[in-house]
C-alpha positions as a LaTeX table, in Angstrom:
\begin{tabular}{lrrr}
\hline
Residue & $x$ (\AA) & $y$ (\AA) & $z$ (\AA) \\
\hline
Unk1 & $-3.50$ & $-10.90$ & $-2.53$ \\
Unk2 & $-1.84$ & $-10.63$ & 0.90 \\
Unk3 & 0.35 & $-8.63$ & 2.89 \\
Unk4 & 2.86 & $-9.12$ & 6.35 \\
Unk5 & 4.61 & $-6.79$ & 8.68 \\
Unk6 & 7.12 & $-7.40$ & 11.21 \\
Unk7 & 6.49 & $-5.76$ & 14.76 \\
Unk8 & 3.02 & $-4.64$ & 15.82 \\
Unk9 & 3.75 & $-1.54$ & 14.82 \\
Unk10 & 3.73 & $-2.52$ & 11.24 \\
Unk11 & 0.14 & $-2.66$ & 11.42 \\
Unk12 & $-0.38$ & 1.39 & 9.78 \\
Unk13 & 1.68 & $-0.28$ & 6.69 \\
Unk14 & $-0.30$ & $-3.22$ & 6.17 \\
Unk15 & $-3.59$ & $-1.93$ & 6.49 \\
Unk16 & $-2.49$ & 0.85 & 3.81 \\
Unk17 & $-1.43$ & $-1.93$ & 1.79 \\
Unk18 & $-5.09$ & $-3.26$ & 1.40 \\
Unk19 & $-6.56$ & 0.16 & 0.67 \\
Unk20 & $-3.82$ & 0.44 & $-1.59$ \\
Unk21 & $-4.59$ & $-2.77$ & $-3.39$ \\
Unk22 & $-8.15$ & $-2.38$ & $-3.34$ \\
Unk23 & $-7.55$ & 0.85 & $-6.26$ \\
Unk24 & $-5.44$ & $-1.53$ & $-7.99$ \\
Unk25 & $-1.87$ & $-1.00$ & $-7.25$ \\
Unk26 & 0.86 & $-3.45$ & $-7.75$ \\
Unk27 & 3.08 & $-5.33$ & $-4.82$ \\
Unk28 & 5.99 & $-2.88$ & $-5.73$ \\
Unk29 & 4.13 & 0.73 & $-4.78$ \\
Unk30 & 1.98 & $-0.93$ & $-2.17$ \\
Unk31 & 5.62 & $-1.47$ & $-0.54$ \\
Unk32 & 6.95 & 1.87 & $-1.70$ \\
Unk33 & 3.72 & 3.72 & $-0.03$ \\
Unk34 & 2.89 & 2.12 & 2.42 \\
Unk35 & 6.94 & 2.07 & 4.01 \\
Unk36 & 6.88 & 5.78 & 3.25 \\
Unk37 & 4.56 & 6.25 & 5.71 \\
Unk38 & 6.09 & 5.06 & 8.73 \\
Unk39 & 9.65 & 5.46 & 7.89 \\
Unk40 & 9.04 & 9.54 & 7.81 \\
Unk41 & 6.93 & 9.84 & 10.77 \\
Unk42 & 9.33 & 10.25 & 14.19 \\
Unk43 & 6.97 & 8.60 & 16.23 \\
Unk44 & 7.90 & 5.63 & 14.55 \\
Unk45 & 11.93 & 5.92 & 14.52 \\
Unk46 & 11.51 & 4.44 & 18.16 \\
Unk47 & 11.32 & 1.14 & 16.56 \\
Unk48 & 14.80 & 1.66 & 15.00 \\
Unk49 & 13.16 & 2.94 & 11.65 \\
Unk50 & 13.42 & 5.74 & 9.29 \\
Unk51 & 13.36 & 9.52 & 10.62 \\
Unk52 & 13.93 & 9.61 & 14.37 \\
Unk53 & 15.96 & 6.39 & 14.10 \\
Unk54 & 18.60 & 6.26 & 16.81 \\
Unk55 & 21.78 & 7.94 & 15.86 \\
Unk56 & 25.31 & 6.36 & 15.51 \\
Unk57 & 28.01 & 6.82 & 17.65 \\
Unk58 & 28.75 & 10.15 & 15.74 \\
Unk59 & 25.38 & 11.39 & 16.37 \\
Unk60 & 23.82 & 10.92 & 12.79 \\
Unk61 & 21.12 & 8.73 & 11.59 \\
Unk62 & 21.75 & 6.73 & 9.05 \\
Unk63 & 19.54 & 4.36 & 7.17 \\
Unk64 & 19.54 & 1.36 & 5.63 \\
Unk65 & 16.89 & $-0.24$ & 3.21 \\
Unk66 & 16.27 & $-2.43$ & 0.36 \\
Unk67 & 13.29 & $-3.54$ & $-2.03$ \\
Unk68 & 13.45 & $-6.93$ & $-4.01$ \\
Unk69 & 10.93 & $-7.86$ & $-6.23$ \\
Unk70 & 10.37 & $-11.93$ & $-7.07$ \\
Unk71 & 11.84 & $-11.39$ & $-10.66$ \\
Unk72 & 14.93 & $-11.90$ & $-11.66$ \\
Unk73 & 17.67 & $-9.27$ & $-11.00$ \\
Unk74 & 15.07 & $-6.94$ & $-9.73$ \\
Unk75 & 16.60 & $-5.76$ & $-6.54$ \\
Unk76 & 17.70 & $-2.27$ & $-5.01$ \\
Unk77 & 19.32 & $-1.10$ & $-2.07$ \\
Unk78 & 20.99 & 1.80 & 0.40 \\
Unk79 & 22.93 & 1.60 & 3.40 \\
Unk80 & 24.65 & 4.01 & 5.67 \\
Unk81 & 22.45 & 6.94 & 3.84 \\
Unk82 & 22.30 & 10.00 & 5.83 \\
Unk83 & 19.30 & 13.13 & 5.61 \\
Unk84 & 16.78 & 10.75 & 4.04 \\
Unk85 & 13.45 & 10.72 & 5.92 \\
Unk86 & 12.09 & 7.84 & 3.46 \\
Unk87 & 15.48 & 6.02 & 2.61 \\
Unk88 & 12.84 & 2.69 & 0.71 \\
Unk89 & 11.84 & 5.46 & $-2.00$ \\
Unk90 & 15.58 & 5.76 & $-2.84$ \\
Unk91 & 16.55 & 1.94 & $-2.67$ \\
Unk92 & 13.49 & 2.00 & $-5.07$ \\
Unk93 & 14.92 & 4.29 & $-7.65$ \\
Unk94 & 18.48 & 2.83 & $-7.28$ \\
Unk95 & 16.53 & $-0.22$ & $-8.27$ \\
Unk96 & 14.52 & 1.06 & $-11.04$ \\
Unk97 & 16.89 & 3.55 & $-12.29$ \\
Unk98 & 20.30 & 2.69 & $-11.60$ \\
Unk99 & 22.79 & 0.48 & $-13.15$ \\
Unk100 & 24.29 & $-0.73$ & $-9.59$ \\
Unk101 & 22.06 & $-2.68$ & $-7.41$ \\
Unk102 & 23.38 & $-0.66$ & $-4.18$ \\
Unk103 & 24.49 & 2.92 & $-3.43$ \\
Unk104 & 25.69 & 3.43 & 0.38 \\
Unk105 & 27.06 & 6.49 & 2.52 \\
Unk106 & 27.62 & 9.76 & 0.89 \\
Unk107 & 27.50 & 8.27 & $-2.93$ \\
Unk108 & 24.09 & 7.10 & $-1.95$ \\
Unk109 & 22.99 & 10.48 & $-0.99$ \\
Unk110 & 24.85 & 12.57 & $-3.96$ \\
Unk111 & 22.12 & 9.87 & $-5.97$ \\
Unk112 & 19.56 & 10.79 & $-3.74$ \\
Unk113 & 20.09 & 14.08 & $-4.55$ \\
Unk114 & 20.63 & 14.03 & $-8.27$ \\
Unk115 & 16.87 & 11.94 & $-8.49$ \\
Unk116 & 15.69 & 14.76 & $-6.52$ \\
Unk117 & 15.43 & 14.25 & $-2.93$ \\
Unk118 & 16.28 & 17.08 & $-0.01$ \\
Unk119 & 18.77 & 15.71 & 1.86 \\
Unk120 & 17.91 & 17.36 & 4.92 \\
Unk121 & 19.86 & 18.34 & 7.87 \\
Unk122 & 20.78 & 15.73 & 10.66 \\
Unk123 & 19.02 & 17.78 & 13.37 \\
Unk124 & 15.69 & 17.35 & 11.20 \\
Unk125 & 15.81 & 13.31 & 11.05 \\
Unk126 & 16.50 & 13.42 & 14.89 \\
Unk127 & 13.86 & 13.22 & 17.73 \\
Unk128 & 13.84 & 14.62 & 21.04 \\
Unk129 & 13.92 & 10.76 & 22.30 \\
Unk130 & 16.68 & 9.78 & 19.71 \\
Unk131 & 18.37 & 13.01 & 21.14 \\
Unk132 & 18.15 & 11.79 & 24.61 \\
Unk133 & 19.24 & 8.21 & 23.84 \\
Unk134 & 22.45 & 9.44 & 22.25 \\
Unk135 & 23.11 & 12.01 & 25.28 \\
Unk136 & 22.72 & 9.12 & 27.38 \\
Unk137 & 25.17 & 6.85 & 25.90 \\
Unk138 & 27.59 & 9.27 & 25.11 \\
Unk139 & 27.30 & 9.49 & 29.02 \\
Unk140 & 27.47 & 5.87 & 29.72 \\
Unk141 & 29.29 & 4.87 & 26.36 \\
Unk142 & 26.87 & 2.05 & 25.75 \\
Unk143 & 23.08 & 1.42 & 24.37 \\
Unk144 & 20.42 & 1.27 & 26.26 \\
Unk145 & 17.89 & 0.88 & 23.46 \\
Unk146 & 15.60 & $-2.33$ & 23.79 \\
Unk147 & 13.35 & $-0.80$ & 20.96 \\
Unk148 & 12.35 & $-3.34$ & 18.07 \\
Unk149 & 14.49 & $-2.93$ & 14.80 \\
Unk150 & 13.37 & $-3.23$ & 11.14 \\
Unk151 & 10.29 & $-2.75$ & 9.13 \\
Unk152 & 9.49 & $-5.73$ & 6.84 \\
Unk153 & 6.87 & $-5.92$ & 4.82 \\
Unk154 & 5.79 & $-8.40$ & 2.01 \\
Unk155 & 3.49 & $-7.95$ & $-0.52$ \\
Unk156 & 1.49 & $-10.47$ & $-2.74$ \\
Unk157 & $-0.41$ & $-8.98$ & $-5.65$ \\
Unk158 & $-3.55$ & $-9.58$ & $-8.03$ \\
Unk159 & $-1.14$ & $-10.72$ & $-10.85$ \\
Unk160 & 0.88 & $-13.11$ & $-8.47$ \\
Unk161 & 4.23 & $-10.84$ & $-8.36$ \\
Unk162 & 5.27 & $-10.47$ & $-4.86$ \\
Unk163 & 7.76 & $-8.10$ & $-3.46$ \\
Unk164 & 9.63 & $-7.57$ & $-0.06$ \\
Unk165 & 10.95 & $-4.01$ & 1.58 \\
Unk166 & 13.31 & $-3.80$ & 4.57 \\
Unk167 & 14.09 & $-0.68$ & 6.05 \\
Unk168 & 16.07 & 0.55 & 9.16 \\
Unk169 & 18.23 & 3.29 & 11.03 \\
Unk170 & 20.34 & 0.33 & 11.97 \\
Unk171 & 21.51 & $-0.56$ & 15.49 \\
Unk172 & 21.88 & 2.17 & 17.75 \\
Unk173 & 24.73 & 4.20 & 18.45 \\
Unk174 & 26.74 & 1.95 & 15.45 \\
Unk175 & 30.06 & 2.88 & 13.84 \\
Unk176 & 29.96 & 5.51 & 11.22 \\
Unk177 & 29.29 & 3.71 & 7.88 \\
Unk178 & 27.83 & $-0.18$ & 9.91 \\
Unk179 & 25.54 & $-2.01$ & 7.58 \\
Unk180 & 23.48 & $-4.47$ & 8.58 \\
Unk181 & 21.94 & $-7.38$ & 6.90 \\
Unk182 & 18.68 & $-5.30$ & 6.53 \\
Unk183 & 20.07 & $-3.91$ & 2.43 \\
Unk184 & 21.89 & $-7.14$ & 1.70 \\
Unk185 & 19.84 & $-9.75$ & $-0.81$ \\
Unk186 & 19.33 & $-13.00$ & 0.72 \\
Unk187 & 20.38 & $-11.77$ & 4.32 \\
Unk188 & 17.94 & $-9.22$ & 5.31 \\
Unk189 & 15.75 & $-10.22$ & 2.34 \\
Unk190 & 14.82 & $-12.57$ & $-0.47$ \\
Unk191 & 11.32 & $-12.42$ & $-3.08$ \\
Unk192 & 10.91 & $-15.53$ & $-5.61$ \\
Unk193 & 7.74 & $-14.79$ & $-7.92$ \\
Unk194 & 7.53 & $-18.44$ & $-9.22$ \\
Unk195 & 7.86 & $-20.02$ & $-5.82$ \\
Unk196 & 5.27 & $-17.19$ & $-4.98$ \\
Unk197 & 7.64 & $-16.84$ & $-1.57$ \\
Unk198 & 9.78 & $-14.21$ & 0.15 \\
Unk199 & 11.20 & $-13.83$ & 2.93 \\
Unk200 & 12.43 & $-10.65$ & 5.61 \\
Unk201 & 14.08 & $-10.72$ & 9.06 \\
Unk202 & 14.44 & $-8.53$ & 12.12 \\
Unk203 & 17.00 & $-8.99$ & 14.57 \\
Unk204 & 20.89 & $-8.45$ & 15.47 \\
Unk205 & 21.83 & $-7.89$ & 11.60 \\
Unk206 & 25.74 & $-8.76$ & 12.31 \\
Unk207 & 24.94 & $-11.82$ & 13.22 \\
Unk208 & 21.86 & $-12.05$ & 10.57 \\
Unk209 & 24.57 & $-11.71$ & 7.98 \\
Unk210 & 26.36 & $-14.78$ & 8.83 \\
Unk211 & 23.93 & $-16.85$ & 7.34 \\
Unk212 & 21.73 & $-15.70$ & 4.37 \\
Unk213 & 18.36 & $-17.05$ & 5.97 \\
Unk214 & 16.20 & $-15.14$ & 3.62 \\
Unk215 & 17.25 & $-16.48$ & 1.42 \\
Unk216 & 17.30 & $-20.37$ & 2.85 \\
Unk217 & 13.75 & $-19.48$ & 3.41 \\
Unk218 & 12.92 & $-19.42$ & 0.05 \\
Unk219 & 14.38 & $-21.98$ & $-1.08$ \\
Unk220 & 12.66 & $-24.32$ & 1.29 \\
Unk221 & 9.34 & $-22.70$ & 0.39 \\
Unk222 & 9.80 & $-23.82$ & $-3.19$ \\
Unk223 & 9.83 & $-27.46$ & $-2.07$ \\
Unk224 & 5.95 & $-27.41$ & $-1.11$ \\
Unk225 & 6.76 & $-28.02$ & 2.30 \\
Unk226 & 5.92 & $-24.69$ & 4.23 \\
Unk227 & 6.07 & $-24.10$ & 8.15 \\
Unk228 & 6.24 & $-21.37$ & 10.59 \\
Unk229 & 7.92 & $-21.41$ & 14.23 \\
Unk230 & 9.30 & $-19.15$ & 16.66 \\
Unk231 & 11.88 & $-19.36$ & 19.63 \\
Unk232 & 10.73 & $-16.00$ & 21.32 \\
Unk233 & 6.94 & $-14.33$ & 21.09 \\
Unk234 & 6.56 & $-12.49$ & 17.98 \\
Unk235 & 4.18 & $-9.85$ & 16.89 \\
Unk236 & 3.63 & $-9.45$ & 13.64 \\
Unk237 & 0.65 & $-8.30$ & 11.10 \\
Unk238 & $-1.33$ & $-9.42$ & 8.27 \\
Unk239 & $-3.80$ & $-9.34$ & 5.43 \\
Unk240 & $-5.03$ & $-11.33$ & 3.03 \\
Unk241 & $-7.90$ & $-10.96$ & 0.41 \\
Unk242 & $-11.46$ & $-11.52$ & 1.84 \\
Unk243 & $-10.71$ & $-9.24$ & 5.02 \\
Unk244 & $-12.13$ & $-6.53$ & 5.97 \\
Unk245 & $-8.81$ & $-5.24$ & 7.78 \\
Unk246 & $-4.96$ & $-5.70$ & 9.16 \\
Unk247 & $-4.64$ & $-7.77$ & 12.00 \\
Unk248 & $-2.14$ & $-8.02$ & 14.26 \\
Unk249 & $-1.13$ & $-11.67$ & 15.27 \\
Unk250 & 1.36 & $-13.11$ & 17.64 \\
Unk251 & 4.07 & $-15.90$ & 16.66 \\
Unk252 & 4.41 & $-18.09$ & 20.23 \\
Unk253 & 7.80 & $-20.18$ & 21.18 \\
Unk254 & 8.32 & $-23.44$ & 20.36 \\
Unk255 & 4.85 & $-23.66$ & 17.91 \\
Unk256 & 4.94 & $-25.06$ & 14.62 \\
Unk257 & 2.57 & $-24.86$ & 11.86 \\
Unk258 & 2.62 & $-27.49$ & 9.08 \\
\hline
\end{tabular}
């Protein structure tokens, strides 16, 4: 059993993860919970996540986020969904419930809504610092933001299934309707149960896009030859069965681990 976050700020998720695995719980609702969490809290939409995510350049947040599970055509997503404080929960149901693997924009919220979620009013998934960000560039007409993006977290159960949840308010002050690679399979994410391997990223997810590393990720995992490295510092969390609590851990430039 293990479990990694991306960002320091990660480190609420993961260490509900292991209290969450300790009463038994699969990798799929460990995710599910323990994204809920920080996605609806505003403190945490500083990092470019959930409620109190920046706005785009229309003023509304919209999210994006996906869940993928290591088996086979297991995989769910959202994008561009507006008035949804804990837009994983929904990607979750689109997965479990739904006979499309993605929903975005207002079809993604008339779901939302039909599965029984309030889809709330824009001025309740903004915060006063969101608020001020957006007067600000509407002043300047350009981001300021140097705020981390993305929440990833993986997920390795007792039974060996492992699952993988991205979720984001996307880049700030984006055109109505932008999606990232954050809700796209293979881009933003990737899970593989038999190569017990998945894979999330963080980062500029137009560019991220481009080149499906999740995905490339896991596909080099599954030849036995694993690695880590890093071209800028990295903070990151992690548990793994045997500890007594998340840590947070720092990926260094230029290092390698064979």
């Amino acid at each position: 059993m293990a479990a990694v976050g991306t960002w320091a700020f990660s480190l609420a998720a993961v260490e509900r993860v292991r209290r969450l695995m300790a009463a038994g719980n699969g990798a799929t609702h460990c995710v599910q919970e323990a994204m809920a969490e920080l996605e609806n809290d505003k403190e945490t939409g500083c990092f470019v996540v959930g409620r109190g995510g920046f706005p785009n350049k229309a003023g509304v947040v919209q999210c994006d986020a996906a869940i993928m599970e290591g088996l086979p055509g297991r995989f769910g997503a959202v994008a561009a969904l507006p008035g949804v404080g804990i837009p994983l929960t929904v990607a979750r149901v689109v997965m479990d419930k739904n006979t499309h693997n993605m929903l975005v924009g207002e079809g993604a919220a008339a779901f939302a809504k039909e599965q029984g979620f309030s889809i709330e009013d824009n001025n309740d998934m903004m915060s006063e610092a969101g608020l001020d960000a957006y007067e600000e560039f509407l002043e300047n007409r350009k981001s300021t933001s140097k705020n981390h993006d993305t929440l990833g977290l993986i997920v390795l159960d007792h039974l060996g299934n492992i699952t993988v949840g991205v979720s984001t308010s996307g880049a700030p002050f984006k055109d109505p309707g932008r999606v990232g690679d954050s809700p796209l399979p293979g881009c933003g994410l990737y899970a593989d149960n038999r190569a017990r391997a998945a894979a999330g990223a963080t980062g500029d997810g137009d560019k991220i896009m481009c080149f499906c590393p999740s995905f490339h990720v896991v596909q080099l995992m599954k030849q036995g030859e694993v690695g880590a490295a890093s071209t800028v510092s990295f903070p990151y969390t992690f548990w793994a069965r045997g500890m007594e609590a998340a840590e947070q851990r720092q990926s260094n430039p230029h290092t390698h681990i064979d």
